[in-house]
């Protein structure tokens, strides 16, 4: 549950306060900040669907925070906690993320109040398709203007239903596949989208650990391997993050927190086994290979090296921020640390890698998917065999010149042309590295900035301000 009882402000107000703080640090005109903070448009939709139990009326939103670049891009959330305030807050975060990751999109977000687990598959399909029709007929689902993606409670399955609905409405649109991202690969999706956020978190941590001065700030020792990690959420973001960190970086995932509690093992959990149990039973209770406690949210206060909230917003709030015992918080979820908690944690010297940087992997690979859909061709199709041919020629030349044969395993690796997944991962890694270096640079350039969140917000608002300035919407004061 989103916990606002300890907070004096809503999610959206908290995001706005973060912009205000960055505005001050950047010396930006407060009038410009007002333009940046404003959510351009938000539509509430109510629509009926006939279900087993009779007619039910659903409420959903689509919010466009910024349309300075189009399409406006945002995840579509299915949850009982969805509200207009939340949708607007998440749409603003999308604008800032796109700016930080250098993605040419505006920021948007959709949400539907629903508990998907309460419906049969065919009912869920009908509800999703109806919501898609409502959006499409108002031009809020369109490859050129508004492009949703998966978020909490939705996945490639819902995106396939949405794409199919759009296709039946607009069969003549040659770019119909690009109306939504995060589709299954067989339906115009791109390899590497499903696990993009988790991979992105891994790349972000790899980059962070490349900088000894940053590690020193967090009081962390060298190397990701062996770091003790606590993760909240075992959905798309949490699972892939846990999987890649445990399997490829050899971190110890000492605790996983879900709705019904927490499982922990100080020597590291087997993420695959926990996920299998979760998939089979819908919870963590009853997992035999680790200790279990129903006190999930208390486990956020466990001592660890890296805490990764990857479930939902406002999990670290004014009520528990004093008790958090970690060196580094890595925000896989959107808005997991409230504004007030952020203030407390910064005072306590806890280092945070903010959501608007850490989870940009999703929108980054969505951008690749959208571009691929518009080009109507998979990435690398033209180059792959050409690269292979060149690799073979280089090797032959090397062998002729040295008179020695290159070992077979090395030969295969050198000669192999990049697959589409290789290219996606390379683009994602590049984005995560470049964005972190920009954040570092912003902190070095401006002595008013002391934390990554403010630095990330400064980058985002400066880019948005520049864009609005170029359109003649705001004045940028002389330096
Ligand atoms: P998901 O629905 O796949 O998973 C969310 C998980 O959190 C579920 O397993 C759910 O049971 C768990 N959860 C819900 N309430 C909880 C609680 N109180 N305590 C512990 N666990 C709880 O959603 P997701 O796609 O993994 O999204 C997670 C977060 O990451 C959200 O904040 C989302 O906005 C953000 N995000 C997602 C994407 C994406 O592409 N999916 C991209 C960027 C950011």
Coordinates of C-alpha atoms and ligand atoms in Angstrom, one line a residue:
X1 CA 0.0 0.0 0.0
X2 CA 1.1 3.5 -0.7
X3 CA 1.8 5.0 2.7
X4 CA 0.9 8.7 2.9
X5 CA 0.0 8.8 6.6
X6 CA 3.4 10.0 7.5
X7 CA 3.5 12.7 4.8
X8 CA 2.2 16.2 4.6
X9 CA 2.1 16.2 0.8
X10 CA 0.9 14.0 -2.0
X11 CA 3.1 12.1 -4.5
X12 CA 2.7 14.9 -7.1
X13 CA 3.4 17.6 -4.6
X14 CA 6.6 15.8 -3.5
X15 CA 7.8 15.5 -7.1
X16 CA 7.1 19.3 -7.6
X17 CA 9.1 20.0 -4.4
X18 CA 12.0 18.1 -5.9
X19 CA 11.8 20.3 -9.0
X20 CA 11.7 23.4 -6.7
X21 CA 14.9 22.3 -4.9
X22 CA 16.6 21.8 -8.3
X23 CA 15.4 25.1 -9.6
X24 CA 17.0 26.9 -6.6
X25 CA 20.3 24.9 -7.1
X26 CA 20.3 25.7 -10.8
X27 CA 19.4 29.4 -10.3
X28 CA 16.6 28.9 -12.8
X29 CA 13.7 31.4 -13.0
X30 CA 10.8 30.2 -10.8
X31 CA 8.4 31.2 -13.6
X32 CA 10.1 28.7 -15.9
X33 CA 9.9 26.1 -13.2
X34 CA 6.1 26.7 -13.0
X35 CA 5.8 25.9 -16.7
X36 CA 7.9 22.8 -16.3
X37 CA 5.9 21.5 -13.3
X38 CA 2.5 22.0 -14.9
X39 CA 0.9 18.8 -16.2
X40 CA -0.3 19.9 -19.7
X41 CA -3.4 17.8 -19.8
X42 CA -5.1 15.0 -18.0
X43 CA -8.2 13.1 -19.0
X44 CA -10.4 11.0 -16.7
X45 CA -12.3 8.3 -18.5
X46 CA -15.2 6.2 -17.1
X47 CA -16.3 3.3 -19.2
X48 CA -18.7 0.3 -18.7
X49 CA -17.8 -3.3 -19.4
X50 CA -20.2 -6.2 -19.2
X51 CA -18.6 -8.9 -17.1
X52 CA -19.6 -12.2 -15.4
X53 CA -21.0 -10.4 -12.4
X54 CA -22.9 -7.8 -14.5
X55 CA -21.9 -4.3 -15.8
X56 CA -19.0 -2.7 -14.1
X57 CA -17.9 0.9 -14.6
X58 CA -14.1 1.5 -14.6
X59 CA -12.2 4.7 -14.0
X60 CA -8.9 5.5 -15.7
X61 CA -6.6 8.5 -16.5
X62 CA -4.2 9.5 -19.2
X63 CA -2.0 12.4 -18.2
X64 CA 0.4 14.3 -20.6
X65 CA 2.8 16.2 -18.5
X66 CA 4.9 17.6 -21.4
X67 CA 4.3 17.5 -25.1
X68 CA 7.3 19.6 -26.1
X69 CA 8.4 16.4 -27.9
X70 CA 6.1 13.9 -29.3
X71 CA 5.0 11.2 -28.8
X72 CA 4.4 11.6 -25.2
X73 CA 5.4 8.4 -23.6
X74 CA 4.4 6.7 -20.4
X75 CA 3.6 3.4 -18.7
X76 CA 0.1 2.2 -18.2
X77 CA -0.6 1.1 -14.6
X78 CA -3.4 -1.3 -13.5
X79 CA -3.8 -1.1 -9.7
X80 CA -6.4 -0.3 -7.1
X81 CA -4.2 2.6 -5.8
X82 CA -4.3 4.5 -9.1
X83 CA -5.4 8.1 -8.8
X84 CA -5.2 11.3 -10.7
X85 CA -2.5 12.6 -8.4
X86 CA -0.4 9.5 -8.9
X87 CA -0.9 9.5 -12.6
X88 CA 0.2 13.2 -12.9
X89 CA 3.2 12.6 -10.6
X90 CA 4.3 9.6 -12.7
X91 CA 3.8 11.6 -16.0
X92 CA 6.1 14.3 -14.6
X93 CA 8.7 11.7 -13.7
X94 CA 8.5 10.4 -17.3
X95 CA 9.3 13.9 -18.7
X96 CA 12.4 14.2 -16.5
X97 CA 13.5 10.7 -17.3
X98 CA 13.3 11.2 -21.0
X99 CA 15.3 14.4 -20.7
X100 CA 18.0 12.7 -18.6
X101 CA 18.3 9.7 -20.9
X102 CA 18.3 11.9 -24.0
X103 CA 15.1 10.3 -25.4
X104 CA 13.1 12.5 -27.8
X105 CA 9.8 12.0 -26.1
X106 CA 7.4 14.0 -23.9
X107 CA 6.2 12.6 -20.6
X108 CA 2.9 10.9 -20.0
X109 CA 1.2 8.2 -17.9
X110 CA -1.9 6.1 -17.9
X111 CA -3.7 4.4 -15.1
X112 CA -6.8 2.3 -14.5
X113 CA -8.3 1.5 -11.1
X114 CA -8.5 -2.3 -11.1
X115 CA -7.1 -5.3 -9.3
X116 CA -6.2 -7.5 -12.4
X117 CA -6.1 -10.7 -10.3
X118 CA -9.9 -10.5 -9.7
X119 CA -10.8 -11.0 -13.4
X120 CA -10.7 -13.9 -15.8
X121 CA -8.3 -13.5 -18.7
X122 CA -11.0 -12.8 -21.3
X123 CA -12.5 -10.2 -19.0
X124 CA -9.2 -8.5 -18.5
X125 CA -8.7 -8.5 -22.3
X126 CA -12.1 -6.9 -22.8
X127 CA -11.4 -4.2 -20.1
X128 CA -8.0 -3.5 -21.6
X129 CA -9.3 -3.3 -25.2
X130 CA -12.2 -1.1 -24.1
X131 CA -9.8 1.3 -22.3
X132 CA -7.6 1.3 -25.4
X133 CA -10.6 2.2 -27.6
X134 CA -11.5 5.0 -25.3
X135 CA -8.0 6.4 -25.5
X136 CA -7.7 5.9 -29.2
X137 CA -10.9 7.7 -30.1
X138 CA -9.6 10.8 -28.3
X139 CA -6.2 10.5 -30.0
X140 CA -4.6 9.5 -26.8
X141 CA -3.3 6.3 -28.3
X142 CA -1.4 7.0 -31.4
X143 CA 2.2 6.3 -32.7
X144 CA 2.8 10.0 -33.3
X145 CA 1.3 11.5 -30.1
X146 CA 0.7 9.1 -27.2
X147 CA 2.4 5.8 -26.8
X148 CA 1.8 3.7 -23.7
X149 CA 4.1 1.0 -22.3
X150 CA 3.9 -1.6 -19.5
X151 CA 4.0 -0.6 -15.9
X152 CA 2.8 -2.0 -12.6
X153 CA 0.1 -4.5 -13.2
X154 CA 0.5 -4.6 -17.0
X155 CA 3.0 -6.5 -19.2
X156 CA 3.6 -7.4 -22.9
X157 CA 0.2 -9.3 -22.8
X158 CA -1.8 -6.1 -22.3
X159 CA 0.4 -4.2 -24.8
X160 CA -0.4 -6.9 -27.4
X161 CA -4.2 -6.4 -26.8
X162 CA -3.8 -2.6 -27.1
X163 CA -1.8 -2.9 -30.3
X164 CA -4.4 -5.2 -31.8
X165 CA -7.2 -2.9 -30.8
X166 CA -5.5 0.0 -32.4
X167 CA -4.9 -2.0 -35.5
X168 CA -8.5 -2.9 -35.9
X169 CA -9.5 0.8 -35.5
X170 CA -6.8 2.2 -37.8
X171 CA -5.8 -0.6 -40.3
X172 CA -4.6 2.0 -42.8
X173 CA -2.0 3.4 -40.4
X174 CA 1.3 2.0 -41.7
X175 CA 3.0 2.7 -38.3
X176 CA 0.3 1.0 -36.3
X177 CA 2.8 -1.2 -34.4
X178 CA 4.4 1.9 -32.9
X179 CA 1.2 2.8 -31.0
X180 CA 2.4 1.0 -27.9
X181 CA 5.8 -0.4 -26.8
X182 CA 6.6 -3.4 -24.6
X183 CA 4.8 -5.7 -27.0
X184 CA 5.7 -9.4 -27.3
X185 CA 8.6 -9.9 -29.8
X186 CA 6.2 -11.9 -32.0
X187 CA 3.9 -8.9 -32.2
X188 CA 6.4 -6.2 -33.1
X189 CA 8.2 -6.0 -29.8
X190 CA 12.0 -5.8 -29.4
X191 CA 14.2 -8.4 -27.7
X192 CA 15.4 -7.0 -24.3
X193 CA 12.4 -4.8 -23.5
X194 CA 10.9 -7.1 -20.8
X195 CA 14.0 -7.1 -18.7
X196 CA 15.1 -3.6 -19.7
X197 CA 14.6 -1.9 -16.3
X198 CA 16.4 -4.7 -14.4
X199 CA 19.3 -4.7 -16.9
X200 CA 19.4 -0.9 -16.7
X201 CA 19.6 -1.1 -12.9
X202 CA 22.5 -3.5 -13.3
X203 CA 24.3 -1.1 -15.8
X204 CA 23.7 1.8 -13.4
X205 CA 25.3 0.0 -10.5
X206 CA 28.2 -1.2 -12.7
X207 CA 28.8 2.5 -13.7
X208 CA 28.5 3.7 -10.1
X209 CA 31.1 1.1 -9.0
X210 CA 33.5 2.3 -11.6
X211 CA 34.1 5.5 -9.6
X212 CA 36.0 5.0 -6.4
X213 CA 35.2 8.6 -5.2
X214 CA 31.5 7.8 -5.5
X215 CA 31.9 4.6 -3.6
X216 CA 33.7 6.5 -0.9
X217 CA 30.8 8.9 -0.5
X218 CA 28.5 5.9 0.1
X219 CA 31.0 4.2 2.3
X220 CA 31.0 1.1 0.1
X221 CA 33.9 -1.2 -0.6
X222 CA 35.2 -1.9 -4.1
X223 CA 33.3 -4.2 -6.4
X224 CA 29.7 -5.2 -6.6
X225 CA 30.4 -8.9 -5.9
X226 CA 29.5 -9.8 -2.4
X227 CA 27.5 -6.7 -1.6
X228 CA 24.4 -7.4 0.5
X229 CA 21.3 -6.4 -1.3
X230 CA 17.7 -6.1 -0.1
X231 CA 15.0 -5.8 -2.8
X232 CA 11.4 -4.8 -2.5
X233 CA 9.1 -6.2 -5.2
X234 CA 9.4 -9.4 -7.2
X235 CA 7.5 -8.2 -10.3
X236 CA 9.1 -7.2 -13.6
X237 CA 11.6 -4.6 -12.2
X238 CA 12.4 -6.4 -8.9
X239 CA 12.8 -9.8 -10.4
X240 CA 15.1 -8.9 -13.3
X241 CA 17.2 -6.7 -11.1
X242 CA 17.6 -9.4 -8.5
X243 CA 18.3 -12.0 -11.1
X244 CA 21.0 -10.1 -13.0
X245 CA 22.7 -8.8 -9.8
X246 CA 22.8 -12.2 -8.2
X247 CA 23.7 -14.3 -11.3
X248 CA 26.0 -11.9 -13.2
X249 CA 27.4 -9.6 -10.5
X250 CA 27.5 -12.1 -7.7
X251 CA 25.8 -9.8 -5.1
X252 CA 24.1 -11.5 -2.2
X253 CA 20.4 -10.9 -2.3
X254 CA 19.8 -11.3 1.4
X255 CA 16.1 -10.3 1.4
X256 CA 13.2 -10.1 -1.0
X257 CA 10.1 -8.2 0.2
X258 CA 6.7 -8.7 -1.3
X259 CA 3.1 -7.8 -0.4
X260 CA 2.7 -10.8 2.0
X261 CA 6.0 -10.5 3.8
X262 CA 9.7 -11.1 3.3
X263 CA 12.1 -14.0 2.8
X264 CA 15.7 -13.7 4.0
X265 CA 19.0 -15.5 4.1
X266 CA 22.2 -13.8 5.1
X267 CA 24.2 -15.9 2.7
X268 CA 22.1 -14.9 -0.3
X269 CA 18.8 -16.2 -1.7
X270 CA 18.4 -18.3 -4.8
X271 CA 16.4 -15.7 -6.8
X272 CA 15.2 -18.2 -9.3
X273 CA 13.7 -20.5 -6.6
X274 CA 12.0 -17.5 -4.8
X275 CA 10.5 -16.4 -8.1
X276 CA 9.3 -19.9 -8.9
X277 CA 7.6 -20.1 -5.5
X278 CA 6.1 -16.6 -6.0
X279 CA 4.8 -17.5 -9.4
X280 CA 3.2 -20.8 -8.2
X281 CA 1.6 -19.5 -4.9
X282 CA 1.2 -15.7 -5.6
X283 CA 3.3 -14.9 -2.4
X284 CA 6.4 -15.6 -0.5
X285 CA 4.8 -17.4 2.5
X286 CA 5.7 -21.1 2.5
X287 CA 9.0 -20.7 0.8
X288 CA 11.0 -23.5 2.4
X289 CA 14.6 -22.5 1.5
X290 CA 14.8 -19.3 3.6
X291 CA 13.4 -17.7 6.7
X292 CA 10.0 -16.0 6.3
X293 CA 8.3 -13.1 8.1
X294 CA 5.0 -11.5 7.3
X295 CA 6.5 -8.1 8.4
X296 CA 7.5 -7.1 4.9
X297 CA 7.8 -3.3 5.1
X298 CA 9.8 -3.6 8.3
X299 CA 12.5 -5.5 6.3
X300 CA 13.2 -2.2 4.5
X301 CA 15.0 -1.3 7.7
X302 CA 17.3 -4.3 7.6
X303 CA 21.0 -3.6 7.6
X304 CA 22.4 -4.0 4.1
X305 CA 24.8 -2.4 1.6
X306 CA 22.3 -1.7 -1.1
X307 CA 18.5 -1.3 -0.7
X308 CA 16.5 -1.5 -3.9
X309 CA 12.9 -0.5 -3.6
X310 CA 11.4 -1.9 -6.9
X311 CA 7.6 -2.2 -6.1
X312 CA 5.8 1.1 -5.7
X313 CA 5.9 4.7 -4.5
X314 CA 6.2 6.2 -1.0
X315 CA 7.7 3.1 0.6
X316 CA 10.4 5.0 2.4
X317 CA 8.7 7.9 4.1
X318 CA 9.0 10.3 7.0
X319 CA 7.9 7.5 9.3
X320 CA 10.7 5.0 8.6
X321 CA 13.5 7.1 7.0
X322 CA 15.3 7.4 10.3
X323 CA 15.5 3.6 10.6
X324 CA 16.9 2.8 7.2
X325 CA 20.2 1.1 7.6
X326 CA 21.9 1.0 4.2
X327 CA 24.7 2.8 2.5
X328 CA 23.0 3.2 -0.9
X329 CA 19.4 3.3 -2.0
X330 CA 18.9 2.4 -5.7
X331 CA 15.4 3.4 -6.8
X332 CA 14.1 0.8 -9.2
X333 CA 10.5 1.9 -8.6
X334 CA 9.1 5.3 -9.3
X335 CA 8.9 7.6 -6.3
X336 CA 9.8 5.0 -3.6
X337 CA 11.4 7.7 -1.4
X338 CA 9.1 10.6 -0.5
X339 CA 10.3 14.2 -0.5
X340 CA 10.3 14.3 3.3
X341 CA 12.1 11.0 3.6
X342 CA 14.7 12.2 1.0
X343 CA 15.4 15.2 3.2
X344 CA 15.9 13.0 6.3
X345 CA 18.1 10.5 4.4
X346 CA 20.3 13.2 2.9
X347 CA 20.8 14.7 6.4
X348 CA 21.8 11.2 7.5
X349 CA 24.3 10.9 4.7
X350 CA 22.5 8.0 2.9
X351 CA 23.4 8.1 -0.8
X352 CA 20.5 7.7 -3.2
X353 CA 20.5 6.9 -6.9
X354 CA 17.2 8.4 -8.0
X355 CA 14.4 6.8 -9.9
X356 CA 14.5 9.3 -12.8
X357 CA 18.0 7.9 -13.5
X358 CA 17.9 4.3 -12.3
X359 CA 14.8 3.0 -14.0
X360 CA 15.2 4.8 -17.4
X361 CA 16.0 1.4 -19.0
X362 CA 12.3 0.9 -19.6
X363 CA 11.7 4.0 -21.6
X364 CA 15.1 3.7 -23.3
X365 CA 14.3 0.3 -24.8
X366 CA 10.8 1.4 -25.5
X367 CA 12.3 4.2 -27.6
X368 CA 14.4 1.6 -29.5
X369 CA 11.2 -0.5 -30.1
X370 CA 9.3 2.5 -31.3
X371 CA 12.1 3.5 -33.7
X372 CA 12.3 -0.1 -34.9
X373 CA 8.5 -0.2 -35.6
X374 CA 8.8 3.0 -37.6
X375 CA 11.7 1.7 -39.6
X376 CA 9.8 -1.6 -40.2
X377 CA 13.0 -3.5 -39.9
X378 CA 14.9 -5.2 -37.1
X379 CA 18.1 -3.5 -35.9
X380 CA 21.2 -5.0 -37.4
X381 CA 19.5 -6.8 -40.3
X382 CA 21.6 -5.0 -42.9
X383 CA 24.9 -5.1 -41.0
X384 CA 25.1 -8.4 -39.3
X385 CA 26.6 -10.6 -42.0
X386 CA 28.7 -7.8 -43.3
X387 CA 30.3 -7.4 -39.9
X388 CA 30.8 -11.2 -39.8
X389 CA 32.6 -11.0 -43.2
X390 CA 34.8 -8.2 -42.1
X391 CA 35.7 -10.0 -38.8
X392 CA 36.6 -13.1 -40.9
X393 CA 38.8 -11.0 -43.2
X394 CA 40.6 -9.3 -40.2
X395 CA 41.3 -12.7 -38.7
X396 CA 42.6 -14.2 -42.0
X397 CA 44.9 -11.2 -42.4
X398 CA 46.1 -11.5 -38.8
X399 CA 46.8 -15.3 -39.2
X400 CA 48.6 -14.7 -42.5
X401 CA 50.8 -12.0 -41.1
X402 CA 51.6 -13.8 -37.8
X403 CA 51.6 -17.4 -39.2
X404 CA 49.6 -18.4 -36.1
X405 CA 46.0 -19.6 -35.8
X406 CA 43.5 -17.8 -33.6
X407 CA 41.9 -20.2 -31.1
X408 CA 38.4 -21.4 -32.2
X409 CA 36.5 -19.9 -29.2
X410 CA 38.1 -16.5 -29.7
X411 CA 37.4 -16.8 -33.4
X412 CA 33.7 -17.3 -32.9
X413 CA 33.5 -14.3 -30.6
X414 CA 35.4 -12.0 -32.9
X415 CA 33.7 -13.0 -36.1
X416 CA 30.1 -13.0 -34.7
X417 CA 27.9 -10.1 -36.0
X418 CA 25.8 -8.3 -33.4
X419 CA 22.3 -9.7 -32.8
X420 CA 19.4 -7.3 -32.2
X421 CA 19.6 -8.1 -28.5
X422 CA 23.4 -7.2 -28.5
X423 CA 22.5 -3.9 -30.0
X424 CA 19.7 -3.2 -27.6
X425 CA 21.9 -4.0 -24.6
X426 CA 24.7 -1.9 -26.0
X427 CA 22.4 1.1 -26.5
X428 CA 21.0 0.6 -23.0
X429 CA 24.4 0.4 -21.4
X430 CA 25.6 3.5 -23.3
X431 CA 22.5 5.4 -22.1
X432 CA 23.0 4.4 -18.4
X433 CA 26.7 5.2 -18.5
X434 CA 26.2 8.6 -20.3
X435 CA 23.4 9.7 -18.0
X436 CA 25.4 8.9 -14.9
X437 CA 28.5 10.8 -16.2
X438 CA 26.2 13.8 -16.9
X439 CA 24.9 13.6 -13.3
X440 CA 28.4 13.4 -11.9
X441 CA 29.4 16.3 -14.1
X442 CA 26.5 18.4 -13.0
X443 CA 27.6 17.9 -9.4
X444 CA 31.1 18.9 -10.1
X445 CA 30.1 22.0 -12.0
X446 CA 27.6 23.4 -9.4
X447 CA 28.6 23.7 -5.8
X448 CA 25.0 24.0 -4.7
X449 CA 24.4 20.4 -5.7
X450 CA 25.3 17.8 -3.1
X451 CA 23.2 14.7 -4.2
X452 CA 22.4 12.7 -7.2
X453 CA 18.7 13.4 -7.2
X454 CA 19.1 17.2 -7.3
X455 CA 21.7 16.8 -10.0
X456 CA 19.4 14.6 -12.1
X457 CA 16.5 17.1 -11.6
X458 CA 18.8 20.0 -12.6
X459 CA 19.8 18.3 -15.8
X460 CA 16.1 17.5 -16.6
X461 CA 14.8 20.9 -15.9
X462 CA 17.6 22.6 -17.8
X463 CA 16.9 20.5 -20.9
X464 CA 13.1 21.1 -20.6
X465 CA 13.7 24.9 -20.0
X466 CA 15.9 25.0 -23.1
X467 CA 13.3 23.3 -25.2
X468 CA 10.5 25.6 -23.9
X469 CA 12.9 28.6 -24.6
X470 CA 13.5 27.4 -28.1
X471 CA 9.8 27.3 -28.7
X472 CA 9.5 30.9 -27.3
X473 CA 7.4 29.7 -24.2
X474 CA 9.8 30.9 -21.5
X475 CA 12.7 33.3 -21.0
X476 CA 16.1 31.9 -20.0
X477 CA 17.9 34.5 -17.8
X478 CA 21.4 35.6 -18.9
X479 CA 24.1 33.5 -17.0
Ligands
LIG1 P1 4.9 -5.3 -11.4 O1 3.4 -5.2 -11.3 O2 5.5 -6.3 -12.4 O3 5.5 -5.7 -10.0 C1 5.3 -5.0 -8.9 C2 5.5 -5.9 -7.7 O4 5.4 -5.2 -6.5 C3 4.5 -7.1 -7.6 O5 5.1 -8.3 -7.6 C4 3.7 -6.7 -6.4 O6 3.2 -7.9 -5.8 C5 4.7 -6.0 -5.6 N1 4.1 -5.2 -4.5 C6 3.0 -4.4 -4.6 N2 2.8 -3.8 -3.4 C7 3.8 -4.2 -2.6 C8 4.2 -3.9 -1.3 N3 3.4 -3.1 -0.5 N4 5.3 -4.4 -0.8 C9 6.1 -5.2 -1.5 N5 5.8 -5.6 -2.8 C10 4.7 -5.1 -3.3 O7 5.4 -3.8 -11.7 P2 6.8 -3.4 -12.3 O8 6.7 -3.2 -13.7 O9 7.9 -4.3 -11.8 O10 7.0 -1.9 -11.6 C11 7.5 -1.8 -10.3 C12 7.9 -0.3 -10.2 O11 8.9 0.0 -11.2 C13 6.8 0.7 -10.3 O12 7.1 1.8 -9.5 C14 6.9 1.1 -11.8 O13 6.3 2.4 -12.0 C15 8.4 1.1 -12.0 N6 8.8 1.0 -13.4 C16 8.4 0.0 -14.2 C17 8.8 0.0 -15.5 C18 8.4 -1.1 -16.5 O14 8.8 -1.0 -17.6 N7 7.7 -2.1 -16.0 C19 9.7 1.0 -16.0 C20 10.1 2.0 -15.1 C21 9.7 2.0 -13.8

